[in-house]
Short mmCIF file of C-alpha atoms in Angstrom, two decimals:
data_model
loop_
_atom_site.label_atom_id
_atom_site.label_comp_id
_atom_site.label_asym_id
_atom_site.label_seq_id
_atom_site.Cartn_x
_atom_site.Cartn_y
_atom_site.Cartn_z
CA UNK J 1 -20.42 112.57 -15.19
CA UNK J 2 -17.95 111.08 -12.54
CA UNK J 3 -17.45 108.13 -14.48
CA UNK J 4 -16.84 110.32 -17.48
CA UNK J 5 -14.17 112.54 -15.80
CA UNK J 6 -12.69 109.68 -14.46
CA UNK J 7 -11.96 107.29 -17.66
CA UNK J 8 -10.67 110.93 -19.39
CA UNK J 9 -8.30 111.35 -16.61
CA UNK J 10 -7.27 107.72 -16.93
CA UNK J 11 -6.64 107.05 -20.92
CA UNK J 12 -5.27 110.52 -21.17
CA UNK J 13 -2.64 110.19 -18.26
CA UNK J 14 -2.51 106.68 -16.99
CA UNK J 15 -2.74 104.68 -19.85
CA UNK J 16 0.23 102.74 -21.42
CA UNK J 17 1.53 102.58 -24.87
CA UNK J 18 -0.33 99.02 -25.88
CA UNK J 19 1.20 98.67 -29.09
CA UNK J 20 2.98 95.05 -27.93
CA UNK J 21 6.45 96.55 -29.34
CA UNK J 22 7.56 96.39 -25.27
CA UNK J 23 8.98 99.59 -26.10
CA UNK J 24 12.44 100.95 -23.85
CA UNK J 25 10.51 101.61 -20.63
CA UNK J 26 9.05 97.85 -19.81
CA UNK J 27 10.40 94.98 -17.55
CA UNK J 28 10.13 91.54 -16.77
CA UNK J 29 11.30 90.19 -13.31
CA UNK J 30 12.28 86.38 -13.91
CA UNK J 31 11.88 84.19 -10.83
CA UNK J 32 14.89 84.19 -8.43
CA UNK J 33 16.89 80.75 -9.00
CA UNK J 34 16.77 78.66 -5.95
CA UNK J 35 20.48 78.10 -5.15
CA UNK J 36 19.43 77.01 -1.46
CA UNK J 37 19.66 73.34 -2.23
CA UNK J 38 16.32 73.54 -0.87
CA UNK J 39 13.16 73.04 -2.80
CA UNK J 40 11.24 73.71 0.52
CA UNK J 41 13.12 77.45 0.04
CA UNK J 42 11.80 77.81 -3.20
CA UNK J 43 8.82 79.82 -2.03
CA UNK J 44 11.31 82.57 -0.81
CA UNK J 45 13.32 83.39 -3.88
CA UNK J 46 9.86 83.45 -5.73
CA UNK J 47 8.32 86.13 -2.88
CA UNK J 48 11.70 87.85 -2.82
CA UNK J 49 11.03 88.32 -6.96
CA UNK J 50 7.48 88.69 -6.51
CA UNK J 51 7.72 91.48 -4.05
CA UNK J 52 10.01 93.61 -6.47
CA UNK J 53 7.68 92.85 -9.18
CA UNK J 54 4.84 94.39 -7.30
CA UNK J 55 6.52 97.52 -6.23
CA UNK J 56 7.66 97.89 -9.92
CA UNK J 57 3.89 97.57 -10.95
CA UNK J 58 2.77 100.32 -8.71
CA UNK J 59 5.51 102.88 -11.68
CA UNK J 60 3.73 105.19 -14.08
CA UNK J 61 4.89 104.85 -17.38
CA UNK J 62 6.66 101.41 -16.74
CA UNK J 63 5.48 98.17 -18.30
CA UNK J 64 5.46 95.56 -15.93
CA UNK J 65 5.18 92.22 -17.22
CA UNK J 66 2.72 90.04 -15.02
CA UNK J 67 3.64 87.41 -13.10
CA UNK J 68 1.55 84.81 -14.35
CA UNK J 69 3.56 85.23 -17.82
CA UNK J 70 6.85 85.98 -16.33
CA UNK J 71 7.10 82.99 -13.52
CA UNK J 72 6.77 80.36 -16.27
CA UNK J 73 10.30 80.24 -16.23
CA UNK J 74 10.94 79.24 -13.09
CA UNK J 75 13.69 76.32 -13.50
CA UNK J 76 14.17 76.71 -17.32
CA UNK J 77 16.93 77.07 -19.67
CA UNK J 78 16.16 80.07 -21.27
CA UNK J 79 17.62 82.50 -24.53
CA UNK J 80 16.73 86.04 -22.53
CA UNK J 81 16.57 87.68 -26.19
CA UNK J 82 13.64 84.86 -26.83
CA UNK J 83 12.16 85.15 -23.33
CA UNK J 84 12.27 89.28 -24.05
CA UNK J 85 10.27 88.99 -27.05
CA UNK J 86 7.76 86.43 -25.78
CA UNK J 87 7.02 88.65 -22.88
CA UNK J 88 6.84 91.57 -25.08
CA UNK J 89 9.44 93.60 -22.78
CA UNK J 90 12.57 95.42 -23.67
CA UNK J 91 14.52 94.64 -20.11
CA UNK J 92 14.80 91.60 -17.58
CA UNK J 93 15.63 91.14 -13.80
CA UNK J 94 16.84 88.06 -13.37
CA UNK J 95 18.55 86.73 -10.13
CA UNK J 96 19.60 84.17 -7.69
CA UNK J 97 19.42 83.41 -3.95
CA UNK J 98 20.68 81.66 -1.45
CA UNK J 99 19.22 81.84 2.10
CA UNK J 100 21.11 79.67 4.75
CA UNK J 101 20.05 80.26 8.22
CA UNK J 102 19.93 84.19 8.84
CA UNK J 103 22.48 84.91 5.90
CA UNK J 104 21.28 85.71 2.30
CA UNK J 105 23.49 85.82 -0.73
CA UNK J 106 21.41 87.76 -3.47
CA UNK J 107 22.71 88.43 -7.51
CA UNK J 108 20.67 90.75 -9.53
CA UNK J 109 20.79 91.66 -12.54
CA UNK J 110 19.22 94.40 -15.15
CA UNK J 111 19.65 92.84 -18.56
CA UNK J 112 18.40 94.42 -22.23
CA UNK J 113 16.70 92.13 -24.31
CA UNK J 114 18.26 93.62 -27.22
CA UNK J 115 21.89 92.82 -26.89
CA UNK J 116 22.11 91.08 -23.88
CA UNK J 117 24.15 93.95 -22.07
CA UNK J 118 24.22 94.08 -18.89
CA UNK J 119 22.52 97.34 -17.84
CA UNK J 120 23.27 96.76 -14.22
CA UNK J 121 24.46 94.25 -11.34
CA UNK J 122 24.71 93.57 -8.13
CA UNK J 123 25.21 91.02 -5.59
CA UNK J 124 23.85 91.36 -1.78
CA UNK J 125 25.35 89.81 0.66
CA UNK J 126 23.40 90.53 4.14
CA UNK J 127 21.85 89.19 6.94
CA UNK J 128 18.00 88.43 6.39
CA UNK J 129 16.63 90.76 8.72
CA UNK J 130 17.98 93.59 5.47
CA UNK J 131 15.61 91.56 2.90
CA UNK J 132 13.51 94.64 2.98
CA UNK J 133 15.65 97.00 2.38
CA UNK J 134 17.66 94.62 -0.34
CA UNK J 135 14.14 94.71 -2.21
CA UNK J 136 13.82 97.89 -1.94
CA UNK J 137 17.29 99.15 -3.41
CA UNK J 138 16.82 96.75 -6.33
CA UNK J 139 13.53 98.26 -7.22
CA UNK J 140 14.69 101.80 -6.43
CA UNK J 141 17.80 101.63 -9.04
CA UNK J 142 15.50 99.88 -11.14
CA UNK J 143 13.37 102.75 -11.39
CA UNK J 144 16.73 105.13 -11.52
CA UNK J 145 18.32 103.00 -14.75
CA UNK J 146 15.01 103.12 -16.31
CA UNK J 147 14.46 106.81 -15.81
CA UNK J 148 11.07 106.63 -13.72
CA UNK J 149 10.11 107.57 -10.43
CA UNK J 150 9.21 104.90 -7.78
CA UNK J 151 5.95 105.43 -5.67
CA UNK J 152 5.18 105.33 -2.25
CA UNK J 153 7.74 104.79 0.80
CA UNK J 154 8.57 101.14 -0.44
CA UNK J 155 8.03 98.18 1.42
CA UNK J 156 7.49 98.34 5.37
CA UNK J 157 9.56 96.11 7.56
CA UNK J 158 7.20 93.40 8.88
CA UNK J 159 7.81 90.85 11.61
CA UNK J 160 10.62 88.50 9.57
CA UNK J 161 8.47 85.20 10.64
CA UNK J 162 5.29 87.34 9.61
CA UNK J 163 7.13 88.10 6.36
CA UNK J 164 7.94 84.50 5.53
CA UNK J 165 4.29 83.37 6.31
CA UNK J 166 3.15 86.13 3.41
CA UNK J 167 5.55 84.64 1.59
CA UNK J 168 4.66 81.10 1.34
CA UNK J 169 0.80 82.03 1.20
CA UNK J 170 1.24 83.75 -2.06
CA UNK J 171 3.43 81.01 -2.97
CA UNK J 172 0.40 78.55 -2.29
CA UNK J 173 -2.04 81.41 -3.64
CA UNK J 174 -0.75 81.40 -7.06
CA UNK J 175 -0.71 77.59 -8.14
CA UNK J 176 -4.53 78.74 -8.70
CA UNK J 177 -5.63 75.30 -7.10
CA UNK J 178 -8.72 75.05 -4.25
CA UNK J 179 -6.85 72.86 -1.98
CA UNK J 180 -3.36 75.42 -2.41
CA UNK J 181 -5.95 78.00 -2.08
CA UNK J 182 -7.08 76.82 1.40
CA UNK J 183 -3.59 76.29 2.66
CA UNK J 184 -2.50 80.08 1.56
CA UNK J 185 -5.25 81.32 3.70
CA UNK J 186 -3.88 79.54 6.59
CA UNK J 187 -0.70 81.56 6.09
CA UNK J 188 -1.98 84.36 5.59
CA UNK J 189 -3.79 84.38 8.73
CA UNK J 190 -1.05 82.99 10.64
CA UNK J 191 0.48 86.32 9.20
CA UNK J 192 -1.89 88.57 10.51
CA UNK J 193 -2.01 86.55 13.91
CA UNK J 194 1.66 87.94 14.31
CA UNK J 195 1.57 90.98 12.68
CA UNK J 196 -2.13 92.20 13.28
CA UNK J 197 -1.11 95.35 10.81
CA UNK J 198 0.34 93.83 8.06
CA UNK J 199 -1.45 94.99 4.46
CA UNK J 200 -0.02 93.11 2.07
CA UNK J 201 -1.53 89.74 4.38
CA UNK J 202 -4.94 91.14 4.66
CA UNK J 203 -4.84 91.74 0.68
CA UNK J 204 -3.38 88.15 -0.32
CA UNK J 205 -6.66 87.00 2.06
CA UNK J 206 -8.99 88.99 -0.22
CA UNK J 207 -7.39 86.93 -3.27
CA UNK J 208 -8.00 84.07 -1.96
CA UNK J 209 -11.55 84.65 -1.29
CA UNK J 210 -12.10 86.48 -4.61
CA UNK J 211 -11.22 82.99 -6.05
CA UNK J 212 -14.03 81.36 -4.33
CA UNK J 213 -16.70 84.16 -6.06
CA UNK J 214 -19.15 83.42 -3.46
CA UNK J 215 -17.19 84.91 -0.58
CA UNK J 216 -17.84 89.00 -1.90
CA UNK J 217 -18.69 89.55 1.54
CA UNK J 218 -14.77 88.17 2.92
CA UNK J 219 -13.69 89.82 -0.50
CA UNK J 220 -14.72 92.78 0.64
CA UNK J 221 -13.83 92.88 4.19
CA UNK J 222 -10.25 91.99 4.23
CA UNK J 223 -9.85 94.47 0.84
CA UNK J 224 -10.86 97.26 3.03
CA UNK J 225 -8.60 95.94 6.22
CA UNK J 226 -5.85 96.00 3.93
CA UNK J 227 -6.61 99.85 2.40
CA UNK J 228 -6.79 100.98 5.63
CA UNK J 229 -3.19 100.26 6.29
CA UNK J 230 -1.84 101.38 3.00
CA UNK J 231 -4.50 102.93 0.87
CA UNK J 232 -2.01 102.49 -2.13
CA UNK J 233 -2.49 98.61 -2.69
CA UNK J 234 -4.37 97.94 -6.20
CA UNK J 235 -4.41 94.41 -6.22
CA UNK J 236 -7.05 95.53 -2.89
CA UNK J 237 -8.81 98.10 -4.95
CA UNK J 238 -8.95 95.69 -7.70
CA UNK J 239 -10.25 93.29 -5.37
CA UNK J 240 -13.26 95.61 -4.45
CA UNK J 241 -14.23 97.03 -7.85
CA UNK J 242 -14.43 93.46 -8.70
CA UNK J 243 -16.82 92.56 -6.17
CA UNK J 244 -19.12 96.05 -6.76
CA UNK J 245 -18.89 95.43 -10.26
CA UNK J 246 -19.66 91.69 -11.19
CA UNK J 247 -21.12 90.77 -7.70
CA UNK J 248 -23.19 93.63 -7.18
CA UNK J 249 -23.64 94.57 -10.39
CA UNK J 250 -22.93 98.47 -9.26
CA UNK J 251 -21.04 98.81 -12.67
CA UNK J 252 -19.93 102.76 -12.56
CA UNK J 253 -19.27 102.44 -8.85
CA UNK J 254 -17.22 99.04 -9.57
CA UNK J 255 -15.21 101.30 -13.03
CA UNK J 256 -14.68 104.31 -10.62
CA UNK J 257 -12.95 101.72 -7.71
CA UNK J 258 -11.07 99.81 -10.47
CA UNK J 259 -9.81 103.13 -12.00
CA UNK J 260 -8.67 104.19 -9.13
CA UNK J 261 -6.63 100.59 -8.63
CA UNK J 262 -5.03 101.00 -12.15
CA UNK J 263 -3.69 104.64 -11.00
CA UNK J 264 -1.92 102.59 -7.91
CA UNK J 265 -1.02 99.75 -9.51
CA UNK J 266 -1.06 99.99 -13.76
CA UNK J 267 0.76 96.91 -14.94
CA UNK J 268 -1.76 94.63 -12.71
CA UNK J 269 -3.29 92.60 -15.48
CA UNK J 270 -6.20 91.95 -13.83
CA UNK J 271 -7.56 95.27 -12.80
CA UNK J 272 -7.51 96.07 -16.84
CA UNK J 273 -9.31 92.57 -17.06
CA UNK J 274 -12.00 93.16 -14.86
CA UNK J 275 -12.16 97.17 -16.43
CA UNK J 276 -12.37 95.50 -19.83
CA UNK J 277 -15.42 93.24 -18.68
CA UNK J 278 -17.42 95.74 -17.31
CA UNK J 279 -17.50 98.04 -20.69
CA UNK J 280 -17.52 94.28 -22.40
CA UNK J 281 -20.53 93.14 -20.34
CA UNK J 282 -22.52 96.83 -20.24
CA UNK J 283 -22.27 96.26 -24.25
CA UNK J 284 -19.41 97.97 -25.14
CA UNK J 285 -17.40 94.96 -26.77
CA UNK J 286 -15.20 96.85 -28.52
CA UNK J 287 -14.07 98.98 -25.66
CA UNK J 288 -14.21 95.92 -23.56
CA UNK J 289 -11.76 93.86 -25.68
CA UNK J 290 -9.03 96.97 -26.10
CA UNK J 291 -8.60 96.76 -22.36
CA UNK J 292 -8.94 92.59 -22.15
CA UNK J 293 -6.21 92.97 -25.07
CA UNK J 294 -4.42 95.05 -22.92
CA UNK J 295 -4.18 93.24 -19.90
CA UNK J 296 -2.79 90.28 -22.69
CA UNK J 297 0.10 92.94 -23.32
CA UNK J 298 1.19 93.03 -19.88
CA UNK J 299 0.63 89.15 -19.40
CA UNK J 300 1.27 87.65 -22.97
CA UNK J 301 1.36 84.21 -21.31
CA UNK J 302 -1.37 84.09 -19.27
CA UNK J 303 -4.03 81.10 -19.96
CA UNK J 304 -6.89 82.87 -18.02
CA UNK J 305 -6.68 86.31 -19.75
CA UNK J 306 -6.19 84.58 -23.33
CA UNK J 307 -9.45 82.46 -22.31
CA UNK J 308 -11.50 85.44 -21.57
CA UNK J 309 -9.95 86.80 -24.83
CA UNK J 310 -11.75 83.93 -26.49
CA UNK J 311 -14.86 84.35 -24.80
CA UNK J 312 -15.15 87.82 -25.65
CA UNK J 313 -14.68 87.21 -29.82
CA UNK J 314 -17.61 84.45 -29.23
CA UNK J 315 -19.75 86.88 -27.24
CA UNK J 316 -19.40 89.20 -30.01
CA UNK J 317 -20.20 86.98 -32.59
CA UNK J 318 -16.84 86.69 -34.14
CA UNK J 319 -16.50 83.14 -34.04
CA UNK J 320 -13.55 82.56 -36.04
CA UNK J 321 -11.53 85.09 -34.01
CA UNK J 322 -12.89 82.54 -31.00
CA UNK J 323 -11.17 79.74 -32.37
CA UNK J 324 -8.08 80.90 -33.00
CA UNK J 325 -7.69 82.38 -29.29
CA UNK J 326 -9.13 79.42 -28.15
CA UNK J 327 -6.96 77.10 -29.79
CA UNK J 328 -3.75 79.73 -29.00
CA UNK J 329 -4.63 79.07 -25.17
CA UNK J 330 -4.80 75.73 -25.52
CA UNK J 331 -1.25 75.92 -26.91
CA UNK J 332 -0.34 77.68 -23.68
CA UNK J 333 -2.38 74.78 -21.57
CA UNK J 334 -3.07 71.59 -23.72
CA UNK J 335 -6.13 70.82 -20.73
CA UNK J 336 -7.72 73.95 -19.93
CA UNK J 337 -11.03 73.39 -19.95
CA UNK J 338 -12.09 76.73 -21.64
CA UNK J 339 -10.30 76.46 -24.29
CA UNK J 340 -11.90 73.51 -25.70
CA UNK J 341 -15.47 74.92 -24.24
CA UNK J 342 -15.08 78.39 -26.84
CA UNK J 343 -14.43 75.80 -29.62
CA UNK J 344 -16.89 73.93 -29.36
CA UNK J 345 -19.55 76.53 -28.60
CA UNK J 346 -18.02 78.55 -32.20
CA UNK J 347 -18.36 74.79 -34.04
CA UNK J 348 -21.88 75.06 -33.03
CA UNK J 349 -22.71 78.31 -33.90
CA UNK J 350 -21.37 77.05 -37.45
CA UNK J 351 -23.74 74.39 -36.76
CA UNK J 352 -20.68 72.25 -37.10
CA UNK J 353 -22.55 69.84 -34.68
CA UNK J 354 -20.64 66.68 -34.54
CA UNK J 355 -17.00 68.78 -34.72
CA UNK J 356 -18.68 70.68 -31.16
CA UNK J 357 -19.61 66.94 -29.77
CA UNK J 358 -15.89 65.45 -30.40
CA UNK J 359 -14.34 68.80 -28.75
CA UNK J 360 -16.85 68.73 -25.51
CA UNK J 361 -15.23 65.04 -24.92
CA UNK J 362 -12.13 66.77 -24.09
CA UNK J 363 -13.71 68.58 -21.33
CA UNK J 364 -12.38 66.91 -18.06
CA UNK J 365 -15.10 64.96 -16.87
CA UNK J 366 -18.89 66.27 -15.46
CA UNK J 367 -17.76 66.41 -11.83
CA UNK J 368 -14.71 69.12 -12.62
CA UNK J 369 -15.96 71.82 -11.42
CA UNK J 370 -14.93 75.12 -13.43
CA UNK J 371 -15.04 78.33 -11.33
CA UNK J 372 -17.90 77.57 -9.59
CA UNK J 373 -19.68 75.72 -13.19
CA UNK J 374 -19.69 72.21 -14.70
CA UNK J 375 -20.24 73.04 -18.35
CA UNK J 376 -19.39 69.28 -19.94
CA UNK J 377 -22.93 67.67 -19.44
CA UNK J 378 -25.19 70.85 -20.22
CA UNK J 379 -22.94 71.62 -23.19
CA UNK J 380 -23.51 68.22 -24.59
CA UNK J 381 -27.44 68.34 -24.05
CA UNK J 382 -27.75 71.27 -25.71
CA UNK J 383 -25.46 69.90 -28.72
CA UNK J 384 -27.80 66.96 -28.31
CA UNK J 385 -30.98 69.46 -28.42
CA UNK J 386 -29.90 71.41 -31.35
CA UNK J 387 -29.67 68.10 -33.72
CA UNK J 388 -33.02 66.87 -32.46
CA UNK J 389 -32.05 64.28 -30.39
CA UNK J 390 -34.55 65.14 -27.67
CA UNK J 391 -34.55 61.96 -25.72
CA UNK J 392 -31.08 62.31 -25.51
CA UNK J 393 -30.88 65.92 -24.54
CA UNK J 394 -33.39 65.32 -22.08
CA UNK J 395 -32.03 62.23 -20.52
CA UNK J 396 -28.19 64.22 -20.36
CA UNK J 397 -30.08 67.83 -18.81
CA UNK J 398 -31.47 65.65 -16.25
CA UNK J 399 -28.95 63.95 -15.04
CA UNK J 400 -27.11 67.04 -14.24
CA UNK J 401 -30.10 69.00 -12.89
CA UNK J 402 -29.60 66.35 -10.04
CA UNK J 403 -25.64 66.45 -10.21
CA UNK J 404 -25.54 70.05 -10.30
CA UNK J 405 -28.51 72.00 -9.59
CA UNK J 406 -27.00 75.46 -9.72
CA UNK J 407 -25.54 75.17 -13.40
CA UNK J 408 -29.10 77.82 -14.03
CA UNK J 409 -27.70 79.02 -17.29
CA UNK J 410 -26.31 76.62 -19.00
CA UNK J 411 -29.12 73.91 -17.78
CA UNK J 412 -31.74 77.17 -19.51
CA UNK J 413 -29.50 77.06 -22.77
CA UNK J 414 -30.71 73.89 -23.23
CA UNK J 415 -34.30 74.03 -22.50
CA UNK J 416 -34.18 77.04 -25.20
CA UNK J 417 -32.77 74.93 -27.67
CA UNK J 418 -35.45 72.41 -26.54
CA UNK J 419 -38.26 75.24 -27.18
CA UNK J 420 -39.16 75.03 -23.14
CA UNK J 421 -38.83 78.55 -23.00
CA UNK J 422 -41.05 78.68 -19.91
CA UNK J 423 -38.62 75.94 -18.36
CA UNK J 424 -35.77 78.09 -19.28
CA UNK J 425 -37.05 81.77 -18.13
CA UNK J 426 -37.14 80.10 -14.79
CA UNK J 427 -33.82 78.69 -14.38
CA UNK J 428 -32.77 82.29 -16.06
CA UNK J 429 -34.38 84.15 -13.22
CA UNK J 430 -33.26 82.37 -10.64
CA UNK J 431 -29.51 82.51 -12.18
CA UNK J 432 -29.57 86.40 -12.37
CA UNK J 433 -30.78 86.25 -8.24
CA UNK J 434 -28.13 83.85 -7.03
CA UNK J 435 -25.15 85.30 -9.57
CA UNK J 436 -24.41 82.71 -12.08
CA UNK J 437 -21.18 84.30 -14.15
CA UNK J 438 -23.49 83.19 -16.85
CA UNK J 439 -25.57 86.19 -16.33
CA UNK J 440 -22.73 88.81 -16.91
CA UNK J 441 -23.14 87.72 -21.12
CA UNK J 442 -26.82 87.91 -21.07
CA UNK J 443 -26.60 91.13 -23.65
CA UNK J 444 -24.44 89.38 -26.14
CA UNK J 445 -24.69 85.67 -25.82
CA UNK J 446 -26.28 84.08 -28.70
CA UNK J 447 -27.55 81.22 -27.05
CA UNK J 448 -30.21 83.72 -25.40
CA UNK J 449 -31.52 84.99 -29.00
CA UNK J 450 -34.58 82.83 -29.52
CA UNK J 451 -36.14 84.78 -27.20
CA UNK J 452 -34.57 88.12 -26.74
CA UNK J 453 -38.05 89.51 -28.12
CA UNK J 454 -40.16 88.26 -25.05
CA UNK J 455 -40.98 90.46 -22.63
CA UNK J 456 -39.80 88.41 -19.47
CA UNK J 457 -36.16 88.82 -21.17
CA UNK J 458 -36.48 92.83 -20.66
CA UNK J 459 -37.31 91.98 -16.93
CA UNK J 460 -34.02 90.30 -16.34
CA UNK J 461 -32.30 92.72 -18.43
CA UNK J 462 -33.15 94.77 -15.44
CA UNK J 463 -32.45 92.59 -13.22
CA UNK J 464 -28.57 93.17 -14.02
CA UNK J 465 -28.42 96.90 -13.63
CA UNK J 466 -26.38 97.32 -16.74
CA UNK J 467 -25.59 101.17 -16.58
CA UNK J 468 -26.35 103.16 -20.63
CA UNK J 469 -23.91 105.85 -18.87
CA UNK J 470 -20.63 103.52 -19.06
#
């Protein structure tokens, strides 16, 4: 009944207009231009932007574009009327800044798409000690030329060399690499080594080991740390009702904790992501994709969410939809690796074999590892299974149980397609225990249908905890 309450209260009050149209109440900040004649400064006009974005997020009834989208203009030439439309927003911030010792020189300015007038502009010229304050009057008149009321207290003044460290850790953080992952955690930490009650540091550390999916526990931890400093951060609730959710498959608690993130922080793409998943995953695809679709609208760019779009119109068994989404983020990143893995698993359910073989051999190769997976040699196995070519698929699935012995699902996809379904309910069951992301699709993927009827299937069905009341 709590659950029920809780998603009326949220699509009836908290919920955004999705339509796409950006309508006049939505916003993308552009990444500060670096006019320090410093790369090495670049991660500070990007924070500097970044921080504004994120207090803008945390607005009811403003549109927010997400970073990911937003920030791929960092450097560029742009037409804002062009940029405006591809982000789906009807205003930018865009800005400079120069940092030169303790001195700042910040220009903002408040531009409609539209017509290119100039709703407002400033330029800051202070010592950097006032950088908190400076991001807090731009998002302030923000809010005040958009006609919306700003939450919370703003930003609180941290240690300046404690600020800097956040700084470049989300800077590191968000290149989405393991090895820049790593190196943001170090400054993060520094962060908190200097300023033992600063939030926003404790929360960037729960990113970080979100990323790394087998680190709940850290997940967890340094969400909470962060909450209990400012219990107003979404990107920490998020962080949490990820982890209860699709960890520890404690779905209503995990919708309850990541409804409560989207009142805090409603333009954060990824709390409506990981909302849309667990209606998506609970068998609710249709649900599930509205809010996946919606976290698109607030981050039209973004590779990952247009991925997972993909992966949700194969799940449901609309393969053609799968293509096209998978072939649109492929447009957005000519290498990601999912892209070319939803195309190939649609050719095949076409039974479109040799089209799904040429598209695996884009798949980087059998040593990438893909969050935490290594789909290329399993995928071609069971390709290899499904035509016949049992030697082959045999030879391929073996090779990789050695290479990769905790690829459970996709190794049991094969053994299905081989007709060793006693081979594959094992490598099933112990993939539900130890959390393969596999699992999460285990209602809808059709790779599992040849033996949805036996009864060791219903045992792992209940195995995931998938809650009739969401």
């Amino acid at each position: 009944l709590l659950v029920v309450i809780g998603q009326f209260i949220y699509f009836n009050f908290f919920r955004k207009d999705s339509s796409g149209n950006g309508g006049e109440k939505s916003i993308a900040v552009l990444p500060f231009e670096n006019l320090s004649n410093d790369v090495s400064q670049e991660y500070f006009s990007d924070g500097v932007a970044d921080n504004i974005l994120n207090e803008l997020s945390k607005i009811q009834g403003l549109k927010v574009c997400g970073r990911s989208s937003s920030f791929q203009y960092r450097g560029k030439s742009i037409d804002l009327q062009e940029v405006g439309k591809k982000l789906r927003v009807a205003t930018l911030l865009v800005g400079s800044l120069q940092k030169h010792g303790d001195q700042l020189r910040i220009n903002a300015s408040l531009i409609k798409v539209e017509d290119g007038y100039q709703i407002w502009s400033h330029q800051f010229k202070k010592d950097l000690k006032d950088i908190f304050a400076i991001q807090d009057e731009i998002a302030s008149t923000i809010a005040q030329k958009m006609r919306v009321t700003l939450n919370g207290s703003g930003l609180r003044e941290e240690s300046l060399e404690a600020y800097e460290l956040c700084l470049k850790g989300k800077y590191y953080y968000n290149k989405g690499v393991p090895k820049a992952v790593d190196t943001a955690k170090l400054f993060y930490k520094s962060a908190i080594e200097l300023d033992p009650n600063y939030a926003l540091a404790y929360a960037g550390l729960a990113d970080c080991y979100r990323l790394s999916i087998r680190d709940s526990s850290l997940t967890i931890n340094y969400s909470l740390k962060a909450l209990s400093i400012d219990s107003t951060l979404g990107e920490a609730w998020t962080n949490i009702g990820f982890v209860q959710s699709h960890l520890q498959r404690d779905w209503a608690k995990g919708l309850k904790t990541l409804n409560k993130a989207l009142r805090f922080s409603p333009s954060y793409s990824y709390a409506h992501l990981f909302r849309g998943n667990v209606f998506f995953f609970n068998g609710k695809t249709k649900e599930g994709i509205n809010e996946i679709e919606e976290a698109i609208n607030i981050d039209p760019l973004s590779v990952f969410l247009s991925h997972v779009l993909a992966r949700s119109y194969f799940m449901s068994r609309n393969y053609e939809k799968a293509i096209n989404q998978a072939n649109y983020t492929l447009k957005l990143h000519s290498k990601y690796e999912f892209g070319w893995l939803w195309t190939a698993l649609s050719f095949i359910e076409y039974k479109q074999y040799q089209k799904a073989l040429e598209t695996l051999n884009h798949l980087p190769d059998d040593d990438h590892d893909v969050f935490g997976m290594f789909p290329k040699l399993p995928s071609l196995s069971y390709v290899h299974a499904l035509l016949g070519n049992t030697h082959e698929a045999e030879v391929i699935l073996e090779k990789d149980i050695l290479k990769h012995p905790k690829n459970y699902f996709l190794q049991a996809y094969v053994y299905i397609a081989l007709k060793k379904y006693d081979d594959a309910f094992i490598k099933l069951k112990v993939g539900v225990e130890a959390g393969d992301l596999w699992a999460t699709n285990i209602l809808l993927d059709p790779r599992l249908d040849p033996i949805r009827s036996d009864p060791r299937f219903k045992e792992l069905i209940k195995l995931m905890k998938f809650d009739p009341s969401i």
